[in-house]
Coordinates of C-alpha atoms in Angstrom, one line a residue:
M1 CA 51.8 -36.1 -32.5
E2 CA 48.6 -37.2 -30.9
L3 CA 46.7 -35.5 -28.1
H4 CA 45.0 -37.6 -25.4
L5 CA 42.0 -37.0 -23.1
I6 CA 44.2 -35.5 -20.3
D7 CA 45.8 -33.1 -22.8
Y8 CA 42.4 -31.8 -24.0
I9 CA 41.2 -31.5 -20.4
I10 CA 44.2 -29.3 -19.5
I11 CA 43.9 -27.2 -22.6
F12 CA 40.1 -26.6 -22.5
G13 CA 40.1 -26.2 -18.8
F14 CA 42.6 -23.4 -19.3
F15 CA 40.4 -21.8 -22.0
A16 CA 37.4 -22.0 -19.6
L17 CA 39.3 -20.3 -16.8
V18 CA 40.4 -17.4 -18.9
L19 CA 36.9 -16.8 -20.4
F20 CA 35.4 -17.0 -16.9
I21 CA 37.8 -14.2 -15.7
G22 CA 36.9 -12.0 -18.6
I23 CA 33.1 -12.5 -18.0
Y24 CA 33.5 -12.2 -14.2
V25 CA 35.2 -8.8 -14.4
S26 CA 33.2 -7.5 -17.5
K27 CA 30.6 -5.6 -15.5
K28 CA 33.0 -3.6 -13.4
S29 CA 35.5 -3.1 -16.2
G30 CA 32.7 -1.6 -18.4
K31 CA 31.7 0.9 -15.7
D32 CA 33.9 3.7 -17.1
S33 CA 37.1 4.1 -19.3
A34 CA 39.4 4.4 -16.3
E35 CA 38.3 1.0 -15.2
Y36 CA 38.4 -0.5 -18.7
F37 CA 41.9 0.7 -19.5
L38 CA 43.6 1.2 -16.1
S39 CA 41.5 -0.7 -13.5
G40 CA 40.9 2.4 -11.5
R41 CA 44.7 2.9 -10.8
S42 CA 44.4 0.4 -7.9
M43 CA 46.8 -2.4 -9.0
P44 CA 49.6 -3.8 -6.6
W45 CA 53.2 -4.0 -7.8
W46 CA 53.4 -7.9 -7.8
L47 CA 50.3 -8.3 -9.9
L48 CA 51.4 -5.7 -12.4
G49 CA 54.9 -7.1 -12.5
L50 CA 53.7 -10.6 -13.3
S51 CA 51.4 -9.1 -16.0
M52 CA 54.4 -7.5 -17.6
V53 CA 56.3 -10.8 -17.6
A54 CA 53.4 -12.8 -18.9
T55 CA 52.9 -10.2 -21.7
T56 CA 56.5 -10.6 -22.9
F57 CA 56.4 -14.4 -22.8
S58 CA 54.6 -14.4 -26.2
T59 CA 54.5 -17.3 -28.6
D60 CA 57.1 -15.6 -30.9
T61 CA 59.6 -15.2 -28.1
P62 CA 60.7 -18.8 -27.7
N63 CA 60.7 -19.0 -31.5
L64 CA 62.8 -15.9 -31.8
V65 CA 65.3 -17.1 -29.2
T66 CA 65.5 -20.5 -30.9
N67 CA 66.2 -18.7 -34.2
L68 CA 68.9 -16.6 -32.7
V69 CA 70.7 -19.5 -30.9
R70 CA 70.5 -21.9 -33.9
S71 CA 71.7 -19.2 -36.4
N72 CA 74.4 -17.3 -34.4
G73 CA 74.7 -18.9 -31.0
V74 CA 73.6 -17.9 -27.5
S75 CA 75.5 -14.6 -27.7
A76 CA 73.1 -13.4 -30.4
N77 CA 70.6 -12.8 -27.6
W78 CA 72.4 -9.6 -26.8
G79 CA 70.0 -8.1 -29.5
W80 CA 67.3 -8.1 -26.8
W81 CA 69.4 -8.6 -23.6
C82 CA 70.7 -5.0 -24.1
F83 CA 67.2 -3.7 -23.3
L84 CA 67.8 -4.5 -19.6
L85 CA 69.6 -1.1 -19.5
T86 CA 66.5 0.6 -20.7
G87 CA 64.4 -1.4 -18.2
M88 CA 66.6 -0.5 -15.2
L89 CA 66.6 3.2 -16.2
T90 CA 62.8 3.0 -16.3
V91 CA 62.7 1.4 -12.9
F92 CA 64.8 3.9 -11.0
V93 CA 64.2 7.1 -12.9
Y94 CA 61.1 7.1 -15.0
A95 CA 58.5 4.9 -13.2
K96 CA 58.0 7.6 -10.5
L97 CA 57.7 10.3 -13.2
W98 CA 55.1 8.4 -15.1
R99 CA 53.0 7.6 -12.1
K100 CA 53.2 11.3 -11.0
S101 CA 51.9 12.4 -14.4
N102 CA 48.6 10.7 -13.7
V103 CA 47.8 10.6 -17.5
N104 CA 45.5 7.9 -19.0
T105 CA 48.0 6.8 -21.7
D106 CA 51.6 7.6 -22.4
L107 CA 50.5 9.6 -25.5
E108 CA 48.5 11.9 -23.2
F109 CA 51.9 13.0 -22.0
Y110 CA 52.1 15.2 -25.1
A111 CA 49.2 17.2 -23.7
I112 CA 51.2 18.2 -20.6
R113 CA 54.7 18.4 -22.1
Y114 CA 54.0 20.2 -25.4
G115 CA 51.5 22.7 -26.6
G116 CA 49.7 23.9 -29.7
K117 CA 48.9 22.3 -33.0
P118 CA 52.2 20.3 -33.3
A119 CA 51.5 18.6 -30.0
S120 CA 47.9 17.8 -30.9
F121 CA 49.0 16.4 -34.3
L122 CA 51.7 14.3 -32.6
R123 CA 49.3 12.8 -30.2
K124 CA 46.6 11.9 -32.7
F125 CA 49.1 10.6 -35.3
R126 CA 51.0 8.4 -32.9
A127 CA 47.7 7.0 -31.6
I128 CA 47.2 5.5 -35.1
Y129 CA 50.8 5.0 -35.9
L130 CA 51.5 3.0 -32.7
G131 CA 48.1 1.9 -31.6
V132 CA 47.2 0.5 -35.0
L133 CA 50.2 0.2 -37.4
F134 CA 52.9 -0.9 -34.9
N135 CA 50.5 -2.7 -32.8
V136 CA 49.0 -4.7 -35.6
I137 CA 52.6 -5.6 -36.9
T138 CA 53.6 -6.8 -33.4
M139 CA 50.4 -8.9 -32.9
A140 CA 50.8 -10.4 -36.4
S141 CA 54.3 -11.5 -35.5
V142 CA 53.0 -13.2 -32.4
T143 CA 50.2 -14.8 -34.4
L144 CA 52.7 -15.9 -37.0
A145 CA 54.5 -17.9 -34.2
A146 CA 51.1 -19.4 -33.2
I147 CA 50.5 -20.4 -36.9
K148 CA 53.9 -22.2 -36.9
I149 CA 53.2 -23.9 -33.6
G150 CA 49.8 -25.0 -34.8
G151 CA 51.2 -26.3 -38.1
V152 CA 54.0 -28.3 -36.6
M153 CA 52.5 -29.6 -33.4
L154 CA 48.9 -30.0 -34.5
G155 CA 48.9 -30.0 -38.3
L156 CA 46.5 -27.1 -38.4
D157 CA 46.1 -24.9 -41.4
P158 CA 47.1 -21.3 -40.7
W159 CA 43.6 -19.9 -40.9
V160 CA 42.4 -22.5 -38.4
T161 CA 45.0 -21.5 -35.9
V162 CA 44.2 -17.8 -36.4
V163 CA 40.5 -18.2 -35.9
S164 CA 40.6 -20.6 -33.0
A165 CA 43.4 -18.8 -31.0
G166 CA 42.2 -15.3 -31.8
L167 CA 38.5 -15.8 -31.1
I168 CA 38.8 -16.6 -27.4
T169 CA 41.5 -14.0 -26.9
V170 CA 39.4 -11.2 -28.4
I171 CA 36.3 -12.2 -26.5
F172 CA 37.8 -12.0 -23.0
S173 CA 39.9 -9.0 -24.0
A174 CA 36.9 -7.0 -25.2
L175 CA 34.8 -8.1 -22.2
G176 CA 37.2 -7.9 -19.3
G177 CA 39.3 -4.8 -20.3
F178 CA 42.5 -4.2 -18.4
K179 CA 41.5 -5.8 -15.2
G180 CA 40.6 -9.0 -17.1
V181 CA 44.0 -8.9 -18.9
V182 CA 45.9 -8.5 -15.6
Y183 CA 44.0 -11.1 -13.6
S184 CA 44.3 -13.7 -16.3
D185 CA 48.0 -12.8 -16.7
F186 CA 48.4 -14.0 -13.1
F187 CA 47.4 -17.5 -14.1
L188 CA 49.0 -17.3 -17.6
F189 CA 52.4 -16.6 -16.1
F190 CA 52.5 -19.7 -14.0
V191 CA 51.2 -21.9 -16.8
A192 CA 53.7 -20.5 -19.3
M193 CA 56.6 -20.8 -16.8
A194 CA 55.8 -24.4 -15.9
G195 CA 55.4 -25.4 -19.5
A196 CA 58.7 -23.8 -20.5
I197 CA 60.7 -25.4 -17.6
G198 CA 59.0 -28.7 -17.9
A199 CA 59.6 -28.9 -21.6
A200 CA 63.3 -28.0 -21.3
I201 CA 64.0 -30.7 -18.7
Y202 CA 62.2 -33.4 -20.6
L203 CA 63.5 -32.6 -24.0
V204 CA 67.2 -32.3 -23.0
N205 CA 66.9 -35.8 -21.5
L206 CA 65.4 -37.5 -24.5
P207 CA 67.2 -40.6 -25.5
E208 CA 68.0 -39.2 -28.9
V209 CA 69.4 -36.1 -27.2
G210 CA 71.3 -37.9 -24.5
G211 CA 71.2 -35.5 -21.6
L212 CA 72.7 -32.1 -20.8
Q213 CA 76.4 -33.2 -21.1
A214 CA 75.7 -34.8 -24.4
V215 CA 74.2 -31.6 -25.7
L216 CA 77.1 -29.5 -24.5
E217 CA 79.6 -31.9 -26.2
N218 CA 77.7 -32.2 -29.5
E219 CA 79.6 -30.9 -32.6
N220 CA 76.5 -29.0 -33.7
V221 CA 76.3 -27.2 -30.3
K222 CA 79.9 -26.5 -29.2
G223 CA 80.3 -23.4 -31.3
K224 CA 76.9 -21.9 -30.1
L225 CA 77.4 -22.0 -26.4
S226 CA 79.4 -18.8 -25.7
I227 CA 77.4 -16.1 -23.8
L228 CA 79.7 -13.5 -25.2
P229 CA 80.6 -13.3 -29.0
D230 CA 84.0 -14.3 -30.3
F231 CA 86.3 -11.2 -29.7
N232 CA 88.4 -12.3 -32.6
D233 CA 85.4 -12.1 -35.0
K234 CA 85.1 -8.4 -35.6
K235 CA 81.8 -8.5 -37.4
A236 CA 80.2 -10.8 -34.7
L237 CA 81.6 -8.6 -31.9
I238 CA 80.2 -5.4 -33.4
T239 CA 76.8 -6.8 -34.4
A240 CA 76.1 -9.0 -31.4
L241 CA 77.5 -6.9 -28.5
I242 CA 78.9 -3.5 -29.3
I243 CA 76.0 -2.1 -31.2
P244 CA 73.3 -3.4 -28.8
L245 CA 75.2 -2.1 -25.7
A246 CA 76.6 1.1 -27.1
V247 CA 73.7 2.2 -29.4
Q248 CA 70.6 0.0 -29.5
W249 CA 69.3 0.1 -25.9
W250 CA 69.0 4.0 -25.7
S251 CA 68.5 4.8 -29.4
S252 CA 65.8 2.5 -30.5
W253 CA 62.0 2.5 -29.6
Y254 CA 60.7 -1.1 -29.4
P255 CA 57.5 -2.3 -27.8
G256 CA 58.2 -3.4 -24.3
G257 CA 61.7 -1.9 -24.4
E258 CA 61.0 1.8 -24.8
P259 CA 63.7 4.2 -23.6
G260 CA 62.1 6.1 -20.7
G261 CA 59.3 3.7 -20.5
G262 CA 56.2 3.7 -22.7
G263 CA 53.6 1.5 -24.3
Y264 CA 52.0 -1.3 -22.3
I265 CA 54.9 -1.0 -19.7
A266 CA 53.7 2.7 -19.1
Q267 CA 50.1 1.5 -19.0
R268 CA 50.9 -0.7 -16.1
M269 CA 52.9 1.9 -14.3
L270 CA 49.9 4.3 -14.7
A271 CA 47.6 1.6 -13.3
A272 CA 49.7 1.2 -10.1
K273 CA 48.4 2.3 -6.7
N274 CA 51.2 4.8 -6.3
E275 CA 54.7 5.7 -7.3
N276 CA 56.4 3.0 -5.2
H277 CA 54.1 0.3 -6.6
A278 CA 55.0 1.5 -10.1
I279 CA 58.8 1.2 -9.3
G280 CA 58.2 -2.2 -7.6
A281 CA 56.3 -3.6 -10.6
T282 CA 59.0 -2.6 -13.2
F283 CA 61.8 -3.9 -11.1
F284 CA 60.1 -7.2 -10.5
F285 CA 59.4 -7.5 -14.2
N286 CA 63.0 -6.9 -15.2
I287 CA 64.3 -9.5 -12.8
M288 CA 61.8 -12.1 -14.1
H289 CA 62.2 -11.2 -17.7
Y290 CA 66.0 -11.2 -18.0
A291 CA 67.3 -13.2 -15.1
L292 CA 65.0 -16.2 -14.8
R293 CA 63.3 -16.9 -18.2
P294 CA 65.8 -17.1 -21.0
W295 CA 67.5 -20.5 -20.2
P296 CA 64.6 -22.9 -20.6
W297 CA 64.2 -21.6 -24.2
I298 CA 68.0 -21.6 -24.8
L299 CA 68.3 -25.2 -23.6
V300 CA 65.5 -26.4 -26.0
A301 CA 67.2 -24.5 -28.8
L302 CA 70.5 -26.2 -28.2
A303 CA 68.9 -29.6 -27.8
S304 CA 67.1 -29.0 -31.2
L305 CA 70.5 -28.8 -32.9
V306 CA 71.2 -32.4 -32.0
I307 CA 68.0 -33.7 -33.6
Y308 CA 67.4 -31.0 -36.3
P309 CA 70.9 -29.6 -37.2
D310 CA 69.5 -27.6 -40.1
V311 CA 66.4 -26.3 -41.7
A312 CA 66.3 -29.1 -44.3
S313 CA 66.1 -31.7 -41.4
I314 CA 63.1 -29.9 -40.0
H315 CA 61.4 -29.9 -43.4
E316 CA 62.1 -33.6 -43.8
A317 CA 60.4 -34.3 -40.5
F318 CA 57.5 -31.9 -41.2
P319 CA 56.9 -32.0 -45.0
N320 CA 53.4 -30.5 -44.6
V321 CA 54.8 -27.2 -43.4
T322 CA 54.6 -24.7 -46.4
P323 CA 58.0 -23.4 -47.7
D324 CA 57.2 -19.8 -46.9
K325 CA 57.0 -20.7 -43.1
L326 CA 60.2 -22.7 -42.9
G327 CA 63.0 -21.4 -40.8
H328 CA 65.2 -22.1 -37.8
D329 CA 62.5 -20.7 -35.5
L330 CA 60.3 -23.8 -36.4
A331 CA 62.8 -25.9 -34.3
Y332 CA 61.1 -25.0 -31.0
S333 CA 57.7 -26.3 -32.2
A334 CA 59.4 -29.3 -33.7
M335 CA 60.8 -30.2 -30.3
M336 CA 57.5 -29.8 -28.6
T337 CA 56.0 -32.6 -30.7
K338 CA 58.2 -35.0 -28.7
L339 CA 56.6 -34.3 -25.3
P340 CA 54.6 -37.1 -23.6
T341 CA 50.9 -37.0 -22.7
G342 CA 50.1 -34.7 -19.9
L343 CA 53.2 -32.6 -20.2
L344 CA 52.2 -32.0 -23.8
G345 CA 48.8 -30.6 -22.7
I346 CA 50.6 -28.3 -20.1
V347 CA 53.0 -27.1 -22.7
L348 CA 50.3 -26.5 -25.3
A349 CA 48.3 -24.6 -22.7
S350 CA 51.5 -22.6 -21.8
L351 CA 52.0 -21.7 -25.5
V352 CA 48.4 -20.7 -25.7
A353 CA 48.8 -18.7 -22.4
A354 CA 51.8 -16.9 -23.9
Y355 CA 49.8 -16.0 -27.0
M356 CA 46.7 -14.9 -25.1
S357 CA 48.7 -12.8 -22.6
T358 CA 50.6 -10.9 -25.2
I359 CA 47.7 -10.4 -27.7
S360 CA 45.3 -9.3 -24.9
T361 CA 47.7 -6.7 -23.6
Q362 CA 48.4 -5.4 -27.1
L363 CA 44.7 -5.2 -27.8
N364 CA 43.8 -3.3 -24.6
W365 CA 46.8 -1.0 -24.9
G366 CA 46.2 -0.3 -28.6
S367 CA 42.5 0.4 -28.1
S368 CA 43.4 2.8 -25.2
Y369 CA 45.3 4.9 -27.8
I370 CA 42.4 4.8 -30.2
V371 CA 39.9 5.8 -27.6
Y372 CA 41.8 8.5 -25.5
D373 CA 44.2 9.9 -28.0
F374 CA 42.3 9.7 -31.3
Y375 CA 38.5 9.2 -30.9
K376 CA 38.1 11.6 -27.9
Q377 CA 40.5 14.1 -29.3
Q378 CA 39.6 14.0 -33.0
I379 CA 36.1 12.6 -33.4
N380 CA 34.0 13.1 -30.3
P381 CA 35.5 15.4 -27.5
N382 CA 32.3 15.1 -25.6
A383 CA 32.2 11.4 -25.6
S384 CA 30.5 9.7 -22.5
E385 CA 32.2 7.0 -20.5
K386 CA 29.9 4.4 -22.0
Q387 CA 30.7 5.5 -25.5
M388 CA 34.4 5.3 -24.8
V389 CA 34.1 1.8 -23.4
N390 CA 32.1 0.7 -26.4
V391 CA 34.6 2.2 -28.9
G392 CA 37.4 0.4 -26.9
R393 CA 35.6 -2.9 -27.3
L394 CA 35.0 -2.3 -31.0
S395 CA 38.6 -1.3 -31.7
T396 CA 39.8 -4.4 -29.8
V397 CA 37.9 -6.6 -32.3
L398 CA 39.1 -4.6 -35.3
L399 CA 42.8 -4.7 -34.2
M400 CA 42.5 -8.5 -33.8
V401 CA 41.0 -8.9 -37.3
L402 CA 43.7 -6.7 -38.9
S403 CA 46.6 -8.6 -37.2
A404 CA 45.2 -11.9 -38.2
F405 CA 45.1 -11.1 -41.9
L406 CA 48.7 -9.7 -41.7
A407 CA 49.9 -12.8 -39.9
L408 CA 48.8 -15.0 -42.7
A409 CA 51.1 -13.0 -45.1
L410 CA 54.2 -12.9 -42.9
Q411 CA 57.0 -15.4 -43.0
D412 CA 59.7 -14.6 -40.4
A413 CA 59.4 -13.1 -36.9
M414 CA 63.1 -12.1 -37.0
G415 CA 62.5 -9.9 -40.0
V416 CA 59.7 -8.1 -38.1
F417 CA 61.9 -7.7 -35.0
N418 CA 64.6 -6.0 -37.1
L419 CA 62.1 -3.8 -39.0
L420 CA 60.6 -2.5 -35.8
L421 CA 64.0 -1.7 -34.3
S422 CA 64.9 0.2 -37.6
F423 CA 61.7 2.2 -37.5
G424 CA 62.4 3.4 -33.9
A425 CA 66.2 3.9 -34.4
G426 CA 67.3 7.4 -33.3
T427 CA 64.1 8.3 -31.4
G428 CA 65.0 6.8 -28.1
L429 CA 67.2 9.6 -26.9
I430 CA 64.3 12.0 -27.2
F431 CA 62.1 9.8 -24.9
I432 CA 64.9 9.9 -22.4
L433 CA 65.7 13.6 -22.6
R434 CA 62.2 15.1 -22.9
W435 CA 61.6 14.8 -19.2
F436 CA 64.9 16.5 -18.2
W437 CA 65.6 19.0 -21.0
W438 CA 63.2 21.9 -21.5
R439 CA 64.4 22.6 -25.1
I440 CA 62.8 19.3 -26.5
N441 CA 59.6 20.3 -28.3
A442 CA 56.9 18.5 -30.4
W443 CA 58.8 19.1 -33.6
S444 CA 61.7 17.2 -32.1
E445 CA 59.5 14.1 -31.9
I446 CA 57.7 14.6 -35.2
T447 CA 60.9 14.9 -37.2
A448 CA 62.5 12.0 -35.5
M449 CA 59.5 9.7 -36.0
F450 CA 59.2 10.5 -39.7
S451 CA 63.0 10.5 -40.5
S452 CA 63.6 7.1 -38.9
G453 CA 60.6 5.5 -40.5
I454 CA 61.5 6.9 -44.0
L455 CA 65.2 5.8 -43.7
A456 CA 64.2 2.3 -42.5
V457 CA 61.8 1.9 -45.5
L458 CA 64.4 3.2 -47.9
L459 CA 67.2 0.9 -46.7
E460 CA 64.8 -2.0 -46.7
T461 CA 63.2 -1.6 -50.1
T462 CA 65.6 0.3 -52.3
S463 CA 69.2 0.4 -53.3
L464 CA 70.0 3.4 -51.0
R465 CA 72.8 1.5 -49.4
E466 CA 74.4 0.7 -52.8
V467 CA 74.0 4.3 -54.0
L468 CA 75.5 5.9 -50.9
F469 CA 78.0 3.4 -49.5
A470 CA 79.1 0.9 -52.1
P471 CA 78.9 -2.2 -49.8
E472 CA 81.1 -4.2 -52.1
T473 CA 84.0 -2.3 -50.6
G474 CA 82.9 -3.1 -47.1
V475 CA 82.4 0.6 -46.3
F476 CA 78.8 0.2 -45.2
P477 CA 77.8 -3.5 -44.4
E478 CA 74.2 -4.3 -43.7
W479 CA 74.8 -4.5 -40.0
A480 CA 75.4 -0.8 -40.0
D481 CA 71.8 0.1 -40.9
L482 CA 70.8 0.7 -37.3
P483 CA 73.7 3.1 -36.4
F484 CA 73.3 4.9 -39.7
I485 CA 69.6 5.5 -39.1
M486 CA 70.3 6.5 -35.6
V487 CA 73.0 9.1 -36.5
V488 CA 71.0 10.6 -39.3
T489 CA 67.8 10.7 -37.4
S490 CA 69.6 12.3 -34.4
I491 CA 71.1 15.0 -36.6
I492 CA 67.7 15.7 -38.1
W493 CA 65.7 16.0 -34.8
L494 CA 68.4 18.0 -33.0
T495 CA 68.4 20.4 -36.0
A496 CA 64.7 20.7 -35.8
T497 CA 64.8 21.3 -32.1
F498 CA 67.0 24.4 -32.4
V499 CA 65.5 25.9 -35.6
T500 CA 61.9 25.7 -34.2
Q501 CA 60.4 27.7 -31.3
P502 CA 60.6 26.2 -27.9
E503 CA 57.4 25.4 -26.0
S504 CA 55.7 28.3 -24.3
K505 CA 56.6 29.4 -20.8
E506 CA 53.1 28.5 -19.7
V507 CA 53.5 24.9 -21.0
L508 CA 57.0 24.4 -19.6
R509 CA 56.1 25.8 -16.2
S510 CA 52.9 23.8 -15.9
F511 CA 54.8 20.6 -16.7
Y512 CA 57.6 21.3 -14.2
L513 CA 55.0 22.2 -11.5
K514 CA 53.2 18.9 -12.0
I515 CA 56.2 16.5 -12.5
Q516 CA 59.1 18.2 -10.6
P517 CA 61.7 16.6 -12.8
G518 CA 64.6 18.7 -11.5
G519 CA 68.1 18.9 -12.8
P520 CA 70.3 21.3 -14.9
G521 CA 68.2 20.7 -18.0
W522 CA 65.3 22.8 -16.4
A523 CA 67.6 25.5 -14.8
K524 CA 66.7 28.1 -17.3
V525 CA 62.9 27.6 -16.9
V526 CA 63.2 27.6 -13.0
D527 CA 65.5 30.7 -13.0
E528 CA 63.2 32.7 -15.3
A529 CA 60.1 31.7 -13.2
Q530 CA 61.8 32.9 -10.0
K531 CA 62.8 36.2 -11.6
E532 CA 59.1 36.7 -12.5
H533 CA 58.0 35.6 -9.0
V534 CA 56.3 32.5 -10.3
E535 CA 56.7 29.5 -7.9
I536 CA 57.1 26.2 -9.7
V537 CA 59.5 24.4 -7.4
K538 CA 57.6 22.5 -4.8
T539 CA 60.6 21.2 -2.8
N540 CA 64.3 21.9 -2.3
E541 CA 65.2 18.3 -2.1
K542 CA 68.3 16.9 -3.9
W543 CA 67.9 15.9 -7.5
S544 CA 67.3 12.1 -7.4
V545 CA 68.5 11.2 -11.0
P546 CA 72.2 10.7 -10.1
S547 CA 71.2 8.2 -7.4
G548 CA 68.7 6.6 -9.8
I549 CA 71.5 6.1 -12.4
K550 CA 73.7 4.5 -9.7
A551 CA 70.8 2.2 -8.8
M552 CA 70.3 1.4 -12.4
L553 CA 73.9 0.4 -12.9
A554 CA 73.9 -1.8 -9.8
G555 CA 70.6 -3.4 -11.0
V556 CA 72.0 -4.1 -14.4
V557 CA 75.1 -5.8 -12.8
L558 CA 72.8 -7.8 -10.5
I559 CA 70.5 -9.1 -13.1
Y560 CA 73.2 -9.9 -15.7
S561 CA 75.1 -11.7 -13.0
I562 CA 72.1 -13.8 -12.1
M563 CA 71.5 -14.6 -15.8
F564 CA 75.1 -15.5 -16.6
A565 CA 75.7 -17.4 -13.3
T566 CA 72.7 -19.5 -14.2
G567 CA 74.2 -20.2 -17.6
Y568 CA 77.5 -21.2 -16.3
W569 CA 76.1 -23.5 -13.6
I570 CA 74.2 -25.2 -16.4
Y571 CA 77.4 -25.4 -18.6
G572 CA 79.2 -27.0 -15.6
D573 CA 81.8 -24.2 -15.5
Y574 CA 81.6 -24.0 -11.6
K575 CA 84.6 -21.8 -11.1
L576 CA 83.1 -19.0 -13.2
A577 CA 79.6 -19.6 -11.9
M578 CA 80.8 -19.2 -8.3
G579 CA 82.6 -16.0 -9.2
L580 CA 79.4 -14.6 -10.8
T581 CA 77.3 -15.8 -7.8
A582 CA 79.5 -13.8 -5.5
L583 CA 79.0 -10.8 -7.8
V584 CA 75.2 -11.3 -7.4
V585 CA 75.6 -10.9 -3.6
V586 CA 77.9 -7.9 -3.9
S587 CA 75.7 -6.1 -6.5
A588 CA 72.6 -6.8 -4.5
F589 CA 74.2 -5.2 -1.4
V590 CA 75.2 -2.2 -3.4
L591 CA 71.8 -1.8 -4.9
L592 CA 70.1 -1.9 -1.5
R593 CA 72.4 0.7 -0.1
V594 CA 71.8 3.0 -3.1
W595 CA 68.1 2.4 -3.0
K596 CA 67.8 3.2 0.7
G597 CA 69.5 6.5 0.0
M598 CA 66.7 7.5 -2.5
K599 CA 63.7 9.4 -1.2
N600 CA 61.0 7.1 -2.7
V601 CA 62.0 3.6 -1.6
F602 CA 59.7 0.7 -2.5

């Protein structure tokens, strides 16, 4: 593959634009910590929504989707499609609550919901656990994808890719802060979207591929097309559909798909102008993320099966790729090498855009934890605004360096995805319930966090499965790891909840007064306060959660209908496509009716 002048102009022009944005906003972003991490809570819904989508583009996402499609077919994407349920619950129930909390990070939530030393420990520990450990692993996975793209498309050594891609990203992230990240995400989104769609159209129509119809009729592709798994294949049905929809979406904590909202999604909700802008941003994000983006990647993955039917064929075409980096995920990069001049520059710029958007968000979000939830809490409680900004910039650089070293040691993004899911299994229900059930306390979260992490490590690195479940009998196959961790973790944290003391009356009443969560889960706290003539209920309005859940369900049907209708239009199954398109109209109408009935309408 050879780059021409126009390709270099596109790529370096893109780099220059991003650096300009970082430098341009650096002075205002460095004014204080609220500007550096939340842009003064002044962001509109559409800009925050685009920023969320751009962040989740990532360089590892098309690689991951390609790996899933080539290995187990289109239906394997339910492993991440299931998180739409989480996303819709965040939109219609939790976005309003997060914005009302007015905290600086989602970990600061612990300071208003829990009390005492357990809450203090939880906040500081998770600042390092999530802000450093999880964050570095996530960024390393993204950087690994960049390494594979650089190796296949440009013949670059891993360290060259890491240094060249990471240097510019860390510079503009450290300088521009959150405002620089969000402003650059606006441009990164359109570049990334144009590259993904343009690449899919061109590659499907390559002479050696033969066009869309030829792809759909190819023997290597036919068995991979189904959007739903084979219902006659019990294992595929359980692993690809039942576990994600029945368990995974609510039980697992995963960056970008946190039950109840959290992480960089919460950061953007907290940066919104008001509650309605927080709701609008998350709804817009979910539409773009699930309904509009998957199919360009899926089409490229299917087309790659025509040219590179297996990993051996990829290795044959790219012998310089080291064996430890070989895998089905390389097929996406391999297909990109076939792009023509001009489009190649756009696609390379789009891949760089995806990388920079994700990494810059992770850097700013992770450093916000380090500054607000560790440095200011543990090291320097009297830190000035200038000191906090400086620590934020320093931690941004350190996080980038750590993730770069880890990326050089990783091999497979799919393994990282599964590991992160396992680490968070069983914790998600706490993040959903802690807003609406007074009995949840800091010990609930501490025990859940440690038990899920320990179980994930034991199942990954020891013979625990063999000792406990004798898999040769089929009693406990490997796909059952996630439900097992979820069940055991849930038992542990529920036990811890009831054997430890609840949060104090003062803490619970203060939280209720500030957030007004409502519902039967707080009835005991409200009744006791009334008996003691303490007023904590600000309004007698009807509890909005039931309407929020109705809106969530309508939103889920709407977005899945759009996504699947698009797929069946592409497949040429027009009868099913028309039926799903009609369902889109009906579900949109229902959603509008439910939404209008809610108090806070965007």
